[in-house]
């Protein structure tokens, strides 16, 4: 009869029951440390992140459990996926062995034993050890990771567990003369180290090392939720609780709420629980920092440092505020239902605290924890959020802090004052007379809604398209193309006002609310349903922000409409009779990452006969022009100018021209080319397409 492949479970270990009380103890420590963390993010404002559970579960399964987001980055991403997969295989093997040892299930035998518990587990263990070594070397070599002693302790402990596992396997093979040892190739190699050892020596070393291996593993379990390994639990929850709102949408602030006492976040507890949770789910992987254009250009902003600084402050301030909130809740219950609710700020101000605690709670969020320079360096491009494997939300936190600074403290860069005033008084950031907004249409025969009330589309040129001399040419080119294609359109003319995007991203909710409310009232009064925009920032406001105020419109960016008109044959393709040359296409952050529009601008360039060439950072990994988040209107002092860095990246492709799909990008690239002393023209895609029809 053929022998069934198997091995003795828990060889040489007679008292293995001790595993379970120790496991319960270790698990108790993990739960205790986790509750401590839970109390910290509990101090934040409530926010519902439980809607659409199926969509959330699918996202968690795909990006957290299957590691799809992690694997997008080659190198470190591959190492992490290998380590993660190996840990799952090793965990399954451990549970299988325990099931046979304690439940008597006949699992460790036959093909399952050979192919999985021997071969697959050996390969997984080897991959795990190699991944650990790679992680340690990376942290030793890459100083930008800002590794802490804890990082090396955790990685070293995991590597030790992996190596001792192979040593134990080798000792078992040597001690039992295992006939199936070839199916455990790594363990078999380790068994060779003990050739010539006596049975007593092998048994003694095996037993001692087994208890050490077990104690180290349980020690890590106990420490699991206190150290950085907690991300194994927090990241899946962070992905599950990710925002499902349209990209770039900011939390709504009801300016008509008579009970509104504050706006934005001036303290940690004025952030939401999810904001605070993010600071603990951050694993310092560096992806956000490496993607950030501000950091790349030497600005005082690092998205990673922002998260870490907020997290460090939470560790100190959180326990104090939680205690005060807990005591207030208990006292409120004792006082009955008639007790007046108090804010966290009231609790902190009135609390009888020690001198050390008072020093902690008196620290300002912006100033002591986050520097104002870092806060105002952000272009809100969203690159940090795009690459984050935990889907943490950096930009909304920054805007919330800006909102508090602007609305509650009147603290903002001095040049922003003129921009706010101009928007408020004249409806545009330049402060030019509102009655001159439609002057750009002279000689173009552009109808207004008053002239053509039945127009299919309202064309919204935006402030740049109406007032900026350079961008007026884009408006003229687009009008020409719309007429060529027979599109029914009209404009508001002087009744149009700034969409308010820059004001809102800079934190001035009052100016945004004023502009948006007036625009919505005008659009609704005119019965507008469809809107064409050439500015992605206008798109963001009209399509994503205005619905919060009751303005619902079908908004289309000119790149999407032009690509559609080309595809429908309403605009003849110029590829056969024009040669636009090598066109380097720049992806606007607010059009690409925020609206997921990448193909259409390239289709327009190709339709004009252009040969599209790509920069190294393109598509969803595009590098910001530097104008987003209101930076268009602010001075750039520290480090290299972002637009100059991006212009240099474009020049590296040796283009005949650079194509943009955003008036801000057009302006920033044009200035960047001047700084680079380059004569490469920068043109909007509408200009490129319209130029293809010139004789």
CSV table of N, CA, C and O in Angstrom, one decimal, residues 362-468:
chain,number,residue,atom,x,y,z
A,362,UNK,N,-3.4,74.6,24.3
A,362,UNK,CA,-3.3,76.0,23.9
A,362,UNK,C,-2.6,76.1,22.6
A,362,UNK,O,-2.5,77.2,22.0
A,363,UNK,N,-2.0,75.0,22.1
A,363,UNK,CA,-1.3,75.1,20.8
A,363,UNK,C,-2.3,75.3,19.7
A,363,UNK,O,-3.3,74.7,19.7
A,364,UNK,N,-1.9,76.1,18.7
A,364,UNK,CA,-2.8,76.4,17.6
A,364,UNK,C,-2.5,75.4,16.5
A,364,UNK,O,-1.4,75.0,16.3
A,365,UNK,N,-3.6,75.0,15.9
A,365,UNK,CA,-3.5,74.0,14.8
A,365,UNK,C,-2.7,74.5,13.7
A,365,UNK,O,-1.8,73.8,13.2
A,366,UNK,N,-3.0,75.7,13.2
A,366,UNK,CA,-2.2,76.3,12.1
A,366,UNK,C,-1.3,77.4,12.8
A,366,UNK,O,-1.8,78.4,13.4
A,367,UNK,N,0.0,77.1,12.8
A,367,UNK,CA,0.9,78.0,13.5
A,367,UNK,C,1.9,77.1,14.3
A,367,UNK,O,3.1,77.1,14.1
A,368,UNK,N,1.3,76.4,15.3
A,368,UNK,CA,2.1,75.5,16.1
A,368,UNK,C,2.3,74.1,15.6
A,368,UNK,O,3.3,73.5,15.7
A,369,UNK,N,1.2,73.6,15.0
A,369,UNK,CA,1.2,72.2,14.5
A,369,UNK,C,1.5,72.2,13.0
A,369,UNK,O,2.5,71.5,12.5
A,370,UNK,N,0.8,72.9,12.2
A,370,UNK,CA,1.0,73.1,10.8
A,370,UNK,C,1.4,74.5,10.5
A,370,UNK,O,0.7,75.4,10.9
A,371,UNK,N,2.5,74.7,9.7
A,371,UNK,CA,2.9,76.0,9.4
A,371,UNK,C,2.1,76.6,8.4
A,371,UNK,O,1.6,76.0,7.4
A,372,UNK,N,1.8,78.0,8.5
A,372,UNK,CA,1.0,78.6,7.5
A,372,UNK,C,1.6,78.5,6.1
A,372,UNK,O,0.9,78.4,5.1
A,373,UNK,N,2.9,78.6,6.0
A,373,UNK,CA,3.6,78.4,4.7
A,373,UNK,C,3.3,77.1,4.0
A,373,UNK,O,3.0,77.0,2.8
A,374,UNK,N,3.3,76.0,4.8
A,374,UNK,CA,2.9,74.7,4.3
A,374,UNK,C,1.5,74.7,3.9
A,374,UNK,O,1.1,74.2,2.8
A,375,UNK,N,0.6,75.3,4.7
A,375,UNK,CA,-0.8,75.3,4.4
A,375,UNK,C,-1.1,76.0,3.0
A,375,UNK,O,-1.9,75.5,2.2
A,376,UNK,N,-0.4,77.1,2.8
A,376,UNK,CA,-0.7,77.9,1.6
A,376,UNK,C,0.1,77.5,0.4
A,376,UNK,O,0.0,78.0,-0.7
A,377,UNK,N,1.0,76.5,0.6
A,377,UNK,CA,1.8,76.0,-0.6
A,377,UNK,C,1.0,75.0,-1.4
A,377,UNK,O,1.4,74.7,-2.6
A,378,UNK,N,-0.1,74.5,-0.9
A,378,UNK,CA,-0.9,73.4,-1.6
A,378,UNK,C,-1.6,74.0,-2.8
A,378,UNK,O,-2.3,75.0,-2.7
A,379,UNK,N,-1.5,73.3,-3.9
A,379,UNK,CA,-2.2,73.6,-5.2
A,379,UNK,C,-3.5,72.9,-5.3
A,379,UNK,O,-4.2,73.0,-6.3
A,380,UNK,N,-3.9,72.1,-4.3
A,380,UNK,CA,-5.1,71.2,-4.3
A,380,UNK,C,-5.2,70.4,-5.6
A,380,UNK,O,-6.2,70.1,-6.1
A,381,UNK,N,-4.0,70.0,-6.1
A,381,UNK,CA,-4.0,69.2,-7.4
A,381,UNK,C,-4.5,67.8,-7.2
A,381,UNK,O,-4.9,67.1,-8.1
A,382,UNK,N,-4.5,67.3,-6.0
A,382,UNK,CA,-5.0,65.9,-5.7
A,382,UNK,C,-4.0,64.8,-6.0
A,382,UNK,O,-4.4,63.6,-5.9
A,383,UNK,N,-2.8,65.1,-6.3
A,383,UNK,CA,-1.8,64.1,-6.7
A,383,UNK,C,-1.6,63.2,-5.5
A,383,UNK,O,-1.4,62.0,-5.6
A,384,UNK,N,-1.5,63.8,-4.3
A,384,UNK,CA,-1.3,63.0,-3.1
A,384,UNK,C,-2.4,62.0,-2.8
A,384,UNK,O,-2.1,60.8,-2.5
A,385,UNK,N,-3.6,62.4,-3.1
A,385,UNK,CA,-4.8,61.5,-2.9
A,385,UNK,C,-4.9,60.4,-3.9
A,385,UNK,O,-5.3,59.3,-3.7
A,386,UNK,N,-4.4,60.8,-5.1
A,386,UNK,CA,-4.5,59.9,-6.3
A,386,UNK,C,-3.6,58.6,-6.0
A,386,UNK,O,-3.9,57.5,-6.4
A,387,UNK,N,-2.4,58.8,-5.4
A,387,UNK,CA,-1.4,57.8,-5.3
A,387,UNK,C,-1.5,57.1,-3.9
A,387,UNK,O,-0.9,56.0,-3.7
A,388,UNK,N,-2.3,57.6,-3.0
A,388,UNK,CA,-2.3,57.0,-1.6
A,388,UNK,C,-3.0,55.7,-1.6
A,388,UNK,O,-4.1,55.5,-2.0
A,389,UNK,N,-2.3,54.6,-1.2
A,389,UNK,CA,-2.9,53.3,-1.2
A,389,UNK,C,-4.0,53.1,-0.1
A,389,UNK,O,-4.8,52.2,-0.3
A,390,UNK,N,-4.0,54.0,0.9
A,390,UNK,CA,-5.0,54.0,1.9
A,390,UNK,C,-6.2,54.9,1.6
A,390,UNK,O,-7.1,55.0,2.3
A,391,UNK,N,-6.0,55.6,0.4
A,391,UNK,CA,-7.1,56.6,0.0
A,391,UNK,C,-7.3,57.6,1.1
A,391,UNK,O,-8.5,58.0,1.3
A,392,UNK,N,-6.3,58.1,1.7
A,392,UNK,CA,-6.4,59.2,2.7
A,392,UNK,C,-6.8,60.5,2.0
A,392,UNK,O,-6.5,60.7,0.8
A,393,UNK,N,-7.3,61.4,2.7
A,393,UNK,CA,-7.8,62.7,2.1
A,393,UNK,C,-7.1,63.9,2.7
A,393,UNK,O,-7.4,64.5,3.7
A,394,UNK,N,-6.0,64.2,2.0
A,394,UNK,CA,-5.1,65.3,2.4
A,394,UNK,C,-5.7,66.7,2.1
A,394,UNK,O,-5.8,67.6,2.9
A,395,UNK,N,-6.2,66.8,0.8
A,395,UNK,CA,-6.7,68.2,0.4
A,395,UNK,C,-7.8,68.7,1.2
A,395,UNK,O,-7.8,69.9,1.6
A,396,UNK,N,-8.9,67.9,1.4
A,396,UNK,CA,-10.0,68.5,2.2
A,396,UNK,C,-9.5,69.0,3.6
A,396,UNK,O,-10.1,70.0,4.1
A,397,UNK,N,-8.6,68.4,4.2
A,397,UNK,CA,-8.1,68.8,5.5
A,397,UNK,C,-7.4,70.2,5.4
A,397,UNK,O,-7.6,71.1,6.2
A,398,UNK,N,-6.7,70.3,4.3
A,398,UNK,CA,-6.0,71.6,4.1
A,398,UNK,C,-7.0,72.7,3.8
A,398,UNK,O,-6.9,73.8,4.4
A,399,UNK,N,-8.0,72.4,3.0
A,399,UNK,CA,-9.0,73.5,2.7
A,399,UNK,C,-9.8,73.8,4.0
A,399,UNK,O,-10.1,75.0,4.2
A,400,UNK,N,-10.1,72.8,4.8
A,400,UNK,CA,-10.8,73.1,6.1
A,400,UNK,C,-10.0,74.0,7.0
A,400,UNK,O,-10.5,75.0,7.6
A,401,UNK,N,-8.7,73.8,7.0
A,401,UNK,CA,-7.8,74.7,7.8
A,401,UNK,C,-7.7,76.0,7.2
A,401,UNK,O,-7.7,77.1,7.9
A,402,UNK,N,-7.6,76.1,5.9
A,402,UNK,CA,-7.6,77.4,5.2
A,402,UNK,C,-8.9,78.2,5.5
A,402,UNK,O,-8.9,79.4,5.7
A,403,UNK,N,-10.1,77.4,5.5
A,403,UNK,CA,-11.3,78.1,5.7
A,403,UNK,C,-11.4,78.7,7.1
A,403,UNK,O,-11.9,79.8,7.2
A,404,UNK,N,-10.9,78.0,8.1
A,404,UNK,CA,-10.9,78.6,9.4
A,404,UNK,C,-10.0,79.8,9.5
A,404,UNK,O,-10.4,80.9,10.0
A,405,UNK,N,-8.8,79.7,8.9
A,405,UNK,CA,-7.9,80.8,8.9
A,405,UNK,C,-8.5,82.1,8.2
A,405,UNK,O,-8.4,83.2,8.7
A,406,UNK,N,-9.1,81.9,7.1
A,406,UNK,CA,-9.7,83.0,6.3
A,406,UNK,C,-11.0,83.5,7.0
A,406,UNK,O,-11.1,84.7,7.2
A,407,UNK,N,-11.9,82.6,7.3
A,407,UNK,CA,-13.2,83.0,7.7
A,407,UNK,C,-13.3,83.4,9.2
A,407,UNK,O,-14.1,84.3,9.6
A,408,UNK,N,-12.4,82.8,10.0
A,408,UNK,CA,-12.5,83.1,11.5
A,408,UNK,C,-11.3,83.9,12.0
A,408,UNK,O,-11.5,84.6,13.0
A,409,UNK,N,-10.2,83.8,11.3
A,409,UNK,CA,-9.0,84.5,11.8
A,409,UNK,C,-8.5,85.6,10.9
A,409,UNK,O,-7.7,86.4,11.3
A,410,UNK,N,-9.1,85.7,9.7
A,410,UNK,CA,-8.7,86.7,8.7
A,410,UNK,C,-7.2,86.6,8.5
A,410,UNK,O,-6.5,87.6,8.4
A,411,UNK,N,-6.7,85.4,8.5
A,411,UNK,CA,-5.2,85.1,8.4
A,411,UNK,C,-5.0,84.4,7.0
A,411,UNK,O,-5.4,83.3,6.9
A,412,UNK,N,-4.4,85.2,6.1
A,412,UNK,CA,-4.2,84.6,4.8
A,412,UNK,C,-3.1,85.4,4.1
A,412,UNK,O,-2.8,86.6,4.5
A,413,UNK,N,-2.5,84.9,3.0
A,413,UNK,CA,-1.5,85.7,2.3
A,413,UNK,C,-2.0,87.1,1.9
A,413,UNK,O,-3.2,87.2,1.4
A,414,UNK,N,-1.2,88.1,2.1
A,414,UNK,CA,-1.7,89.5,1.8
A,414,UNK,C,-2.3,89.7,0.4
A,414,UNK,O,-3.2,90.5,0.2
A,415,UNK,N,-1.6,89.1,-0.6
A,415,UNK,CA,-2.1,89.3,-2.0
A,415,UNK,C,-3.5,88.7,-2.2
A,415,UNK,O,-4.2,89.1,-3.2
A,416,UNK,N,-3.9,87.8,-1.3
A,416,UNK,CA,-5.3,87.2,-1.5
A,416,UNK,C,-6.3,88.2,-1.2
A,416,UNK,O,-7.5,88.1,-1.7
A,417,UNK,N,-6.0,89.2,-0.4
A,417,UNK,CA,-7.0,90.2,0.0
A,417,UNK,C,-7.6,91.0,-1.2
A,417,UNK,O,-8.8,91.1,-1.4
A,418,UNK,N,-6.7,91.3,-2.2
A,418,UNK,CA,-7.1,92.0,-3.4
A,418,UNK,C,-8.0,91.1,-4.2
A,418,UNK,O,-9.0,91.6,-4.8
A,419,UNK,N,-7.6,89.8,-4.3
A,419,UNK,CA,-8.4,88.9,-5.1
A,419,UNK,C,-9.8,88.7,-4.5
A,419,UNK,O,-10.8,88.8,-5.3
A,420,UNK,N,-9.9,88.6,-3.2
A,420,UNK,CA,-11.2,88.5,-2.6
A,420,UNK,C,-12.0,89.7,-2.8
A,420,UNK,O,-13.2,89.6,-3.2
A,421,UNK,N,-11.4,90.9,-2.7
A,421,UNK,CA,-12.1,92.1,-2.8
A,421,UNK,C,-12.6,92.3,-4.3
A,421,UNK,O,-13.7,92.7,-4.5
A,422,UNK,N,-11.7,91.9,-5.2
A,422,UNK,CA,-12.1,92.0,-6.6
A,422,UNK,C,-13.3,91.1,-7.0
A,422,UNK,O,-14.2,91.5,-7.7
A,423,UNK,N,-13.2,89.9,-6.5
A,423,UNK,CA,-14.3,89.0,-6.7
A,423,UNK,C,-15.6,89.5,-6.1
A,423,UNK,O,-16.7,89.4,-6.8
A,424,UNK,N,-15.5,90.0,-5.0
A,424,UNK,CA,-16.7,90.5,-4.3
A,424,UNK,C,-17.3,91.8,-4.9
A,424,UNK,O,-18.5,91.9,-5.1
A,425,UNK,N,-16.4,92.7,-5.4
A,425,UNK,CA,-16.9,93.9,-5.9
A,425,UNK,C,-17.3,93.9,-7.4
A,425,UNK,O,-18.2,94.5,-7.9
A,426,UNK,N,-16.4,93.2,-8.2
A,426,UNK,CA,-16.6,93.2,-9.6
A,426,UNK,C,-16.8,91.8,-10.2
A,426,UNK,O,-16.9,91.7,-11.5
A,427,UNK,N,-16.9,90.8,-9.4
A,427,UNK,CA,-17.3,89.5,-10.0
A,427,UNK,C,-16.2,88.8,-10.8
A,427,UNK,O,-16.4,87.9,-11.5
A,428,UNK,N,-14.9,89.3,-10.6
A,428,UNK,CA,-13.8,88.6,-11.3
A,428,UNK,C,-12.5,88.9,-10.5
A,428,UNK,O,-12.4,90.0,-9.8
A,429,UNK,N,-11.5,88.1,-10.5
A,429,UNK,CA,-10.3,88.2,-9.6
A,429,UNK,C,-9.4,89.4,-10.0
A,429,UNK,O,-8.6,89.8,-9.2
A,430,UNK,N,-9.6,89.9,-11.2
A,430,UNK,CA,-8.7,91.1,-11.6
A,430,UNK,C,-9.3,92.4,-11.2
A,430,UNK,O,-8.6,93.4,-11.2
A,431,UNK,N,-10.6,92.4,-10.8
A,431,UNK,CA,-11.2,93.7,-10.4
A,431,UNK,C,-11.6,94.5,-11.6
A,431,UNK,O,-11.9,95.7,-11.4
A,432,UNK,N,-11.6,94.0,-12.8
A,432,UNK,CA,-12.0,94.8,-14.0
A,432,UNK,C,-13.5,95.0,-14.0
A,432,UNK,O,-14.2,94.2,-13.4
A,433,UNK,N,-13.9,96.1,-14.6
A,433,UNK,CA,-15.3,96.4,-14.5
A,433,UNK,C,-16.2,95.3,-15.0
A,433,UNK,O,-16.0,94.8,-16.1
A,434,UNK,N,-17.2,95.0,-14.2
A,434,UNK,CA,-18.1,93.8,-14.5
A,434,UNK,C,-18.8,94.1,-15.9
A,434,UNK,O,-19.1,93.1,-16.6
A,435,UNK,N,-19.0,95.3,-16.2
A,435,UNK,CA,-19.8,95.7,-17.4
A,435,UNK,C,-19.0,95.5,-18.7
A,435,UNK,O,-19.5,95.6,-19.8
A,436,UNK,N,-17.7,95.1,-18.5
A,436,UNK,CA,-16.8,94.9,-19.7
A,436,UNK,C,-16.6,93.4,-19.9
A,436,UNK,O,-15.8,93.1,-20.8
A,437,UNK,N,-17.3,92.6,-19.2
A,437,UNK,CA,-17.1,91.1,-19.3
A,437,UNK,C,-17.3,90.6,-20.8
A,437,UNK,O,-16.6,89.8,-21.2
A,438,UNK,N,-18.3,91.2,-21.5
A,438,UNK,CA,-18.6,90.6,-22.8
A,438,UNK,C,-17.8,91.4,-23.9
A,438,UNK,O,-18.1,91.2,-25.1
A,439,UNK,N,-16.9,92.2,-23.5
A,439,UNK,CA,-16.2,93.0,-24.6
A,439,UNK,C,-15.4,92.1,-25.5
A,439,UNK,O,-15.1,92.4,-26.7
A,440,UNK,N,-15.0,90.9,-25.0
A,440,UNK,CA,-14.2,90.0,-25.8
A,440,UNK,C,-15.0,89.5,-27.1
A,440,UNK,O,-14.4,89.0,-28.0
A,441,UNK,N,-16.3,89.7,-27.1
A,441,UNK,CA,-17.1,89.2,-28.2
A,441,UNK,C,-17.2,90.1,-29.4
A,441,UNK,O,-17.8,89.8,-30.4
A,442,UNK,N,-16.6,91.3,-29.2
A,442,UNK,CA,-16.7,92.3,-30.3
A,442,UNK,C,-16.1,91.7,-31.6
A,442,UNK,O,-15.0,91.2,-31.7
A,443,UNK,N,-17.0,91.8,-32.7
A,443,UNK,CA,-16.6,91.4,-34.0
A,443,UNK,C,-16.7,89.9,-34.2
A,443,UNK,O,-16.4,89.4,-35.3
A,444,UNK,N,-17.2,89.2,-33.2
A,444,UNK,CA,-17.3,87.7,-33.3
A,444,UNK,C,-18.8,87.2,-33.5
A,444,UNK,O,-19.0,86.1,-33.7
A,445,UNK,N,-19.7,88.2,-33.3
A,445,UNK,CA,-21.1,87.8,-33.5
A,445,UNK,C,-21.5,86.7,-32.6
A,445,UNK,O,-22.0,85.6,-33.1
A,446,UNK,N,-21.3,86.9,-31.3
A,446,UNK,CA,-21.7,85.8,-30.3
A,446,UNK,C,-23.0,86.2,-29.7
A,446,UNK,O,-23.2,87.3,-29.1
A,447,UNK,N,-24.0,85.4,-29.8
A,447,UNK,CA,-25.3,85.7,-29.3
A,447,UNK,C,-25.4,85.6,-27.8
A,447,UNK,O,-24.7,84.8,-27.2
A,448,UNK,N,-26.2,86.4,-27.2
A,448,UNK,CA,-26.5,86.2,-25.8
A,448,UNK,C,-27.8,85.4,-25.6
A,448,UNK,O,-28.6,85.3,-26.6
A,449,UNK,N,-28.1,85.0,-24.4
A,449,UNK,CA,-29.4,84.3,-24.1
A,449,UNK,C,-30.6,85.2,-24.4
A,449,UNK,O,-31.6,84.7,-24.7
A,450,UNK,N,-30.3,86.5,-24.2
A,450,UNK,CA,-31.4,87.4,-24.5
A,450,UNK,C,-31.7,87.4,-26.0
A,450,UNK,O,-32.9,87.5,-26.4
A,451,UNK,N,-30.7,87.2,-26.9
A,451,UNK,CA,-30.9,87.1,-28.3
A,451,UNK,C,-31.4,85.7,-28.7
A,451,UNK,O,-32.1,85.6,-29.7
A,452,UNK,N,-30.9,84.7,-28.1
A,452,UNK,CA,-31.2,83.3,-28.5
A,452,UNK,C,-31.6,82.5,-27.2
A,452,UNK,O,-30.8,81.7,-26.7
A,453,UNK,N,-32.8,82.8,-26.7
A,453,UNK,CA,-33.2,82.1,-25.5
A,453,UNK,C,-33.4,80.6,-25.6
A,453,UNK,O,-33.4,79.9,-24.6
A,454,UNK,N,-33.5,80.1,-26.8
A,454,UNK,CA,-33.7,78.7,-27.1
A,454,UNK,C,-32.4,77.9,-27.4
A,454,UNK,O,-32.5,76.8,-27.8
A,455,UNK,N,-31.3,78.6,-27.1
A,455,UNK,CA,-30.0,78.0,-27.4
A,455,UNK,C,-29.9,76.7,-26.6
A,455,UNK,O,-30.3,76.6,-25.5
A,456,UNK,N,-29.3,75.6,-27.3
A,456,UNK,CA,-29.1,74.4,-26.6
A,456,UNK,C,-28.1,74.5,-25.4
A,456,UNK,O,-28.3,73.9,-24.4
A,457,UNK,N,-27.0,75.2,-25.7
A,457,UNK,CA,-25.9,75.3,-24.7
A,457,UNK,C,-25.8,76.8,-24.3
A,457,UNK,O,-25.9,77.7,-25.1
A,458,UNK,N,-25.4,77.0,-23.0
A,458,UNK,CA,-24.9,78.2,-22.5
A,458,UNK,C,-23.4,78.1,-22.6
A,458,UNK,O,-22.8,77.2,-22.0
A,459,UNK,N,-22.7,79.0,-23.3
A,459,UNK,CA,-21.2,79.0,-23.3
A,459,UNK,C,-20.7,79.9,-22.2
A,459,UNK,O,-21.1,81.0,-22.1
A,460,UNK,N,-19.9,79.3,-21.3
A,460,UNK,CA,-19.4,80.0,-20.1
A,460,UNK,C,-17.9,80.2,-20.3
A,460,UNK,O,-17.1,79.3,-19.9
A,461,UNK,N,-17.5,81.3,-20.8
A,461,UNK,CA,-16.0,81.5,-21.0
A,461,UNK,C,-15.2,81.6,-19.7
A,461,UNK,O,-14.0,81.4,-19.7
A,462,UNK,N,-15.9,82.0,-18.6
A,462,UNK,CA,-15.2,82.2,-17.4
A,462,UNK,C,-14.4,83.5,-17.4
A,462,UNK,O,-14.3,84.2,-18.3
A,463,UNK,N,-13.9,83.8,-16.2
A,463,UNK,CA,-13.2,85.1,-16.0
A,463,UNK,C,-11.9,85.2,-17.0
A,463,UNK,O,-11.7,86.2,-17.6
A,464,UNK,N,-11.2,84.1,-17.1
A,464,UNK,CA,-10.0,84.1,-17.9
A,464,UNK,C,-10.4,84.3,-19.4
A,464,UNK,O,-9.8,85.1,-20.1
A,465,UNK,N,-11.4,83.6,-19.8
A,465,UNK,CA,-11.8,83.6,-21.2
A,465,UNK,C,-12.4,85.0,-21.6
A,465,UNK,O,-12.5,85.3,-22.8
A,466,UNK,N,-12.9,85.7,-20.6
A,466,UNK,CA,-13.5,87.0,-20.8
A,466,UNK,C,-12.6,88.2,-20.6
A,466,UNK,O,-12.7,89.2,-21.3
A,467,UNK,N,-11.7,88.1,-19.6
A,467,UNK,CA,-10.9,89.3,-19.3
A,467,UNK,C,-9.4,89.1,-19.6
A,467,UNK,O,-8.7,90.2,-19.9
A,468,UNK,N,-8.8,87.9,-19.6
A,468,UNK,CA,-7.4,87.8,-19.8
A,468,UNK,C,-7.1,87.9,-21.3
A,468,UNK,O,-7.7,87.1,-22.1
